[in-house]
GROMACS .gro file of C-alpha atoms in nm:
model
  277
    1MET     CA    1   4.273   0.560   2.641
    2LYS     CA    2   4.282   0.944   2.525
    3THR     CA    3   4.155   0.984   2.170
    4ARG     CA    4   4.309   1.233   1.866
    5ARG     CA    5   4.092   1.492   1.789
    6ALA     CA    6   4.036   1.354   1.441
    7ASP     CA    7   3.937   0.966   1.535
    8ARG     CA    8   3.695   1.153   1.806
    9LEU     CA    9   3.499   1.369   1.506
   10VAL     CA   10   3.482   1.040   1.330
   11ASP     CA   11   3.378   0.856   1.623
   12MET     CA   12   3.129   1.122   1.752
   13THR     CA   13   2.980   1.166   1.400
   14HIS     CA   14   2.895   0.784   1.351
   15TYR     CA   15   2.762   0.775   1.733
   16LEU     CA   16   2.506   1.065   1.663
   17LEU     CA   17   2.383   0.949   1.329
   18GLU     CA   18   2.301   0.615   1.493
   19HIS     CA   19   2.129   0.775   1.789
   20PRO     CA   20   1.903   1.065   1.632
   21ARG     CA   21   1.660   1.250   1.843
   22LYS     CA   22   1.828   1.125   2.188
   23LEU     CA   23   2.025   1.375   2.457
   24VAL     CA   24   2.367   1.273   2.502
   25SER     CA   25   2.539   1.455   2.770
   26LEU     CA   26   2.871   1.583   2.722
   27ASN     CA   27   3.000   1.380   3.032
   28PHE     CA   28   2.911   1.075   2.818
   29PHE     CA   29   3.146   1.205   2.552
   30ALA     CA   30   3.433   1.311   2.741
   31GLU     CA   31   3.425   0.964   2.948
   32ARG     CA   32   3.420   0.801   2.595
   33TYR     CA   33   3.741   0.941   2.493
   34GLU     CA   34   3.900   1.063   2.815
   35THR     CA   35   3.894   1.436   2.684
   36ALA     CA   36   3.792   1.749   2.866
   37LYS     CA   37   3.464   1.882   2.834
   38SER     CA   38   3.609   2.205   2.668
   39SER     CA   39   3.763   1.991   2.411
   40ILE     CA   40   3.417   1.784   2.346
   41SER     CA   41   3.243   2.137   2.241
   42GLU     CA   42   3.457   2.198   2.009
   43ASP     CA   43   3.457   1.927   1.858
   44LEU     CA   44   3.078   1.939   1.835
   45ALA     CA   45   3.123   2.271   1.692
   46ILE     CA   46   3.319   2.140   1.408
   47VAL     CA   47   3.004   1.861   1.372
   48ARG     CA   48   2.751   2.103   1.382
   49ARG     CA   49   2.885   2.333   1.085
   50VAL     CA   50   2.910   2.034   0.866
   51PHE     CA   51   2.579   1.887   0.958
   52LYS     CA   52   2.442   2.262   0.871
   53THR     CA   53   2.647   2.330   0.546
   54ARG     CA   54   2.573   1.952   0.414
   55GLY     CA   55   2.204   1.962   0.502
   56THR     CA   56   2.234   1.633   0.721
   57GLY     CA   57   2.059   1.815   0.992
   58ASP     CA   58   2.067   2.013   1.297
   59LEU     CA   59   2.286   1.947   1.622
   60LYS     CA   60   2.194   2.150   1.955
   61THR     CA   61   2.365   2.215   2.266
   62TYR     CA   62   2.176   2.220   2.594
   63PRO     CA   63   2.364   2.354   2.893
   64GLY     CA   64   2.375   2.238   3.247
   65ALA     CA   65   2.419   1.937   3.426
   66ALA     CA   66   2.080   1.789   3.259
   67GLY     CA   67   2.202   1.922   2.935
   68GLY     CA   68   2.395   1.766   2.662
   69VAL     CA   69   2.362   1.721   2.294
   70PHE     CA   70   2.082   1.662   2.054
   71TYR     CA   71   2.051   1.538   1.707
   72THR     CA   72   1.803   1.583   1.452
   73PRO     CA   73   1.817   1.401   1.135
   74LEU     CA   74   1.706   1.658   0.845
   75MET     CA   75   1.703   1.624   0.475
   76GLY     CA   76   1.684   1.968   0.279
   77GLU     CA   77   1.450   2.144   0.028
   78GLU     CA   78   1.691   2.075  -0.276
   79GLU     CA   79   1.809   1.720  -0.164
   80ALA     CA   80   1.445   1.630  -0.144
   81THR     CA   81   1.346   1.790  -0.454
   82ALA     CA   82   1.646   1.592  -0.624
   83PHE     CA   83   1.564   1.227  -0.471
   84VAL     CA   84   1.161   1.248  -0.536
   85ASP     CA   85   1.245   1.368  -0.907
   86GLU     CA   86   1.481   1.034  -0.914
   87VAL     CA   87   1.193   0.814  -0.751
   88ILE     CA   88   0.928   0.978  -1.006
   89ALA     CA   89   1.143   0.882  -1.300
   90GLU     CA   90   1.183   0.535  -1.169
   91VAL     CA   91   0.793   0.512  -1.096
   92SER     CA   92   0.714   0.642  -1.405
   93ASN     CA   93   0.733   0.288  -1.588
   94GLU     CA   94   0.354   0.176  -1.766
   95ASP     CA   95   0.461  -0.219  -1.632
   96ARG     CA   96   0.406  -0.080  -1.273
   97VAL     CA   97   0.047  -0.007  -1.323
   98LEU     CA   98  -0.152  -0.331  -1.151
   99PRO     CA   99  -0.545  -0.373  -1.173
  100GLY     CA  100  -0.770  -0.145  -1.028
  101GLY     CA  101  -0.531   0.153  -1.067
  102TYR     CA  102  -0.279   0.049  -0.827
  103VAL     CA  103   0.155   0.064  -0.915
  104TYR     CA  104   0.372  -0.161  -0.813
  105LEU     CA  105   0.636  -0.022  -0.551
  106SER     CA  106   0.734  -0.326  -0.335
  107ASP     CA  107   1.083  -0.325  -0.522
  108LEU     CA  108   1.200   0.049  -0.476
  109LEU     CA  109   1.062   0.022  -0.106
  110GLY     CA  110   1.261  -0.292  -0.086
  111GLN     CA  111   1.594  -0.058  -0.169
  112PRO     CA  112   1.794   0.054   0.191
  113ASP     CA  113   1.894   0.363   0.023
  114VAL     CA  114   1.548   0.435  -0.102
  115LEU     CA  115   1.425   0.373   0.280
  116ARG     CA  116   1.691   0.571   0.420
  117GLN     CA  117   1.615   0.904   0.201
  118THR     CA  118   1.230   0.876   0.239
  119GLY     CA  119   1.294   0.815   0.636
  120ARG     CA  120   1.489   1.120   0.661
  121LEU     CA  121   1.268   1.311   0.435
  122LEU     CA  122   0.901   1.223   0.551
  123SER     CA  123   1.071   1.247   0.965
  124THR     CA  124   1.168   1.627   0.861
  125GLU     CA  125   0.850   1.778   0.908
  126TYR     CA  126   0.803   1.661   1.249
  127VAL     CA  127   1.115   1.858   1.360
  128GLY     CA  128   1.010   2.000   1.765
  129GLU     CA  129   0.724   1.718   1.759
  130GLU     CA  130   0.663   1.456   2.029
  131ILE     CA  131   0.597   1.114   1.836
  132ASP     CA  132   0.576   0.780   2.058
  133ALA     CA  133   0.552   0.555   1.764
  134VAL     CA  134   0.516   0.498   1.397
  135MET     CA  135   0.195   0.303   1.293
  136THR     CA  136   0.141   0.133   0.956
  137ALA     CA  137  -0.088  -0.131   0.826
  138ALA     CA  138   0.104  -0.488   0.736
  139THR     CA  139   0.229  -0.557   0.493
  140LYS     CA  140   0.340  -0.327   0.245
  141GLY     CA  141   0.433  -0.020   0.457
  142ILE     CA  142   0.623  -0.216   0.726
  143PRO     CA  143   0.957  -0.144   0.544
  144LEU     CA  144   0.853   0.244   0.492
  145ALA     CA  145   0.742   0.282   0.900
  146GLN     CA  146   1.052   0.105   0.998
  147ALA     CA  147   1.285   0.365   0.800
  148VAL     CA  148   1.040   0.663   0.940
  149ALA     CA  149   1.053   0.516   1.251
  150SER     CA  150   1.422   0.507   1.244
  151GLU     CA  151   1.485   0.849   1.202
  152LEU     CA  152   1.275   0.957   1.480
  153ASN     CA  153   1.397   0.696   1.747
  154VAL     CA  154   1.073   0.578   1.829
  155PRO     CA  155   0.905   0.209   1.786
  156PHE     CA  156   0.662   0.132   1.491
  157VAL     CA  157   0.346  -0.051   1.508
  158ILE     CA  158   0.195  -0.290   1.286
  159VAL     CA  159  -0.184  -0.312   1.241
  160ARG     CA  160  -0.288  -0.666   1.073
  161ASP     CA  161  -0.635  -0.733   0.953
  162ASP     CA  162  -0.682  -1.054   1.205
  163ALA     CA  163  -0.610  -1.113   1.510
  164LYS     CA  164  -0.260  -1.353   1.590
  165VAL     CA  165  -0.238  -1.593   1.887
  166THR     CA  166   0.115  -1.494   1.951
  167GLU     CA  167  -0.007  -1.104   1.990
  168GLY     CA  168  -0.199  -1.157   2.325
  169SER     CA  169  -0.506  -0.955   2.366
  170MET     CA  170  -0.615  -0.709   2.096
  171ILE     CA  171  -0.798  -0.411   2.020
  172SER     CA  172  -1.003  -0.431   1.673
  173VAL     CA  173  -1.176  -0.131   1.483
  174ASN     CA  174  -1.440  -0.145   1.172
  175TYR     CA  175  -1.331   0.062   0.905
  176LEU     CA  176  -1.520   0.111   0.536
  177THR     CA  177  -1.257   0.091   0.250
  178GLY     CA  178  -1.341   0.373   0.054
  179SER     CA  179  -1.314   0.197  -0.322
  180SER     CA  180  -1.510  -0.073  -0.273
  181LYS     CA  181  -1.735  -0.007   0.010
  182ARG     CA  182  -1.677  -0.285   0.183
  183VAL     CA  183  -1.672  -0.309   0.587
  184GLU     CA  184  -1.339  -0.436   0.678
  185LYS     CA  185  -1.171  -0.528   1.030
  186MET     CA  186  -0.815  -0.435   1.188
  187ALA     CA  187  -0.648  -0.505   1.487
  188LEU     CA  188  -0.352  -0.396   1.705
  189SER     CA  189  -0.208  -0.583   2.008
  190LYS     CA  190  -0.274  -0.410   2.326
  191ARG     CA  191   0.085  -0.422   2.457
  192SER     CA  192   0.190  -0.239   2.140
  193LEU     CA  193   0.088   0.113   2.207
  194ARG     CA  194   0.081   0.282   2.533
  195SER     CA  195  -0.251   0.449   2.609
  196GLY     CA  196  -0.237   0.822   2.519
  197SER     CA  197   0.073   0.841   2.257
  198ARG     CA  198   0.113   1.068   2.019
  199VAL     CA  199   0.152   0.883   1.667
  200LEU     CA  200   0.221   0.927   1.331
  201ILE     CA  201   0.098   0.716   1.033
  202VAL     CA  202   0.276   0.608   0.762
  203ASP     CA  203   0.188   0.415   0.459
  204ASP     CA  204   0.311   0.300   0.101
  205PHE     CA  205   0.019   0.407  -0.105
  206MET     CA  206  -0.289   0.561  -0.080
  207LYS     CA  207  -0.621   0.619  -0.263
  208ALA     CA  208  -0.948   0.695  -0.125
  209GLY     CA  209  -0.788   0.657   0.238
  210GLY     CA  210  -1.027   0.394   0.408
  211THR     CA  211  -0.708   0.183   0.590
  212ILE     CA  212  -0.569   0.530   0.723
  213GLN     CA  213  -0.882   0.632   0.856
  214GLY     CA  214  -0.920   0.282   0.985
  215MET     CA  215  -0.593   0.362   1.166
  216GLN     CA  216  -0.674   0.697   1.274
  217THR     CA  217  -0.967   0.557   1.449
  218LEU     CA  218  -0.766   0.282   1.601
  219VAL     CA  219  -0.537   0.499   1.762
  220ARG     CA  220  -0.837   0.687   1.900
  221GLU     CA  221  -0.928   0.352   2.076
  222PHE     CA  222  -0.620   0.368   2.275
  223GLY     CA  223  -0.697   0.695   2.364
  224GLY     CA  224  -0.370   0.866   2.163
  225THR     CA  225  -0.346   1.149   1.901
  226VAL     CA  226  -0.272   1.152   1.547
  227VAL     CA  227   0.023   1.339   1.477
  228GLY     CA  228   0.040   1.353   1.123
  229THR     CA  229  -0.023   1.106   0.845
  230ALA     CA  230   0.228   1.066   0.563
  231VAL     CA  231   0.244   0.834   0.227
  232PHE     CA  232   0.475   0.718  -0.013
  233ALA     CA  233   0.230   0.787  -0.323
  234GLU     CA  234  -0.113   0.867  -0.335
  235GLY     CA  235  -0.312   0.774  -0.630
  236ARG     CA  236  -0.616   0.939  -0.796
  237SER     CA  237  -0.971   0.888  -0.608
  238ASN     CA  238  -1.313   0.969  -0.670
  239VAL     CA  239  -1.385   0.952  -0.296
  240ARG     CA  240  -1.097   1.065  -0.052
  241LEU     CA  241  -1.166   0.998   0.323
  242ILE     CA  242  -0.888   1.208   0.451
  243GLU     CA  243  -0.738   1.556   0.353
  244ASP     CA  244  -0.435   1.604   0.601
  245PHE     CA  245  -0.153   1.428   0.477
  246THR     CA  246   0.192   1.452   0.335
  247SER     CA  247   0.286   1.256   0.028
  248LEU     CA  248   0.584   1.230  -0.202
  249LEU     CA  249   0.428   1.129  -0.508
  250HIS     CA  250   0.116   1.184  -0.678
  251VAL     CA  251  -0.024   0.838  -0.929
  252GLU     CA  252  -0.270   0.879  -1.184
  253THR     CA  253  -0.359   0.552  -1.333
  254THR     CA  254  -0.600   0.446  -1.587
  255PRO     CA  255  -0.837   0.153  -1.398
  256ASP     CA  256  -0.809  -0.078  -1.706
  257THR     CA  257  -0.551  -0.287  -1.904
  258THR     CA  258  -0.379   0.019  -2.111
  259GLY     CA  259  -0.121   0.043  -1.812
  260GLN     CA  260  -0.122   0.478  -1.876
  261ILE     CA  261   0.056   0.578  -1.588
  262LYS     CA  262   0.155   0.980  -1.497
  263VAL     CA  263   0.360   1.030  -1.188
  264THR     CA  264   0.451   1.395  -1.030
  265ALA     CA  265   0.575   1.535  -0.737
  266GLY     CA  266   0.296   1.489  -0.422
  267ASN     CA  267   0.258   1.766  -0.179
  268TYR     CA  268   0.564   1.741   0.045
  269LEU     CA  269   0.718   2.060  -0.091
  270SER     CA  270   0.403   2.318   0.071
  271ARG     CA  271   0.376   2.035   0.362
  272ILE     CA  272   0.755   2.000   0.478
  273TYR     CA  273   0.931   2.318   0.372
  274GLN     CA  274   0.674   2.586   0.272
  275LYS     CA  275   0.525   2.575   0.621
  276LYS     CA  276   0.842   2.601   0.791
  277ASP     CA  277   0.935   2.924   0.581
   0.00000   0.00000   0.00000
């Protein structure tokens, strides 16, 4: 059934938002709305203009029989700064300080709006990058990894500290924790990640970075490449095992029971926005 332009614009925008980083042919939309491709092109020009004005994302059209339209979710610097400032205000609560200088973040990372915006923000760094999967370690990083993977439109894989019979054959590595200097083990099912995959590592909180370094080692065991590393928050550590990462928050806490906390912006501005200038 032929569709009116206003209805097309609403449905087309919804479809693009639900299918990020996927090439959609103009023929698909033309058949979906029983409309000429010339009209679809005009509609897409409107959507592109609104996306650009609102900072929603980038919409590119590729000509030719194999072409189409490709939507990339983005978050502008102004929106990102406002979002991170809100999160800083929320985290700057002494009740969040846990023993060992860790910070309670589970309530924030359980809020759909926070996860959605964090996913948009962290994925903005990887415009134009080929990424095959997002990796995280069980369990607190799972919702964050899922949010980023959703914006990138790729699978996410979960590294565990023990083998599960339901996972089949596993590849495991030993790694050294940065804070306690203990040797730990992590494993990933052979079926979870294709050999040679390009992987983005995401986690909720990082101190020394031992867990993330272990995941980097595990990616190499699969013959893959670590495209980047992103964390929701980084804590202060006397030992830093990795230096190449992006963080939204930097958290300073006292290891005793006083509960003092200082939260500032992480390095996301220089990593995401100034790098693109």
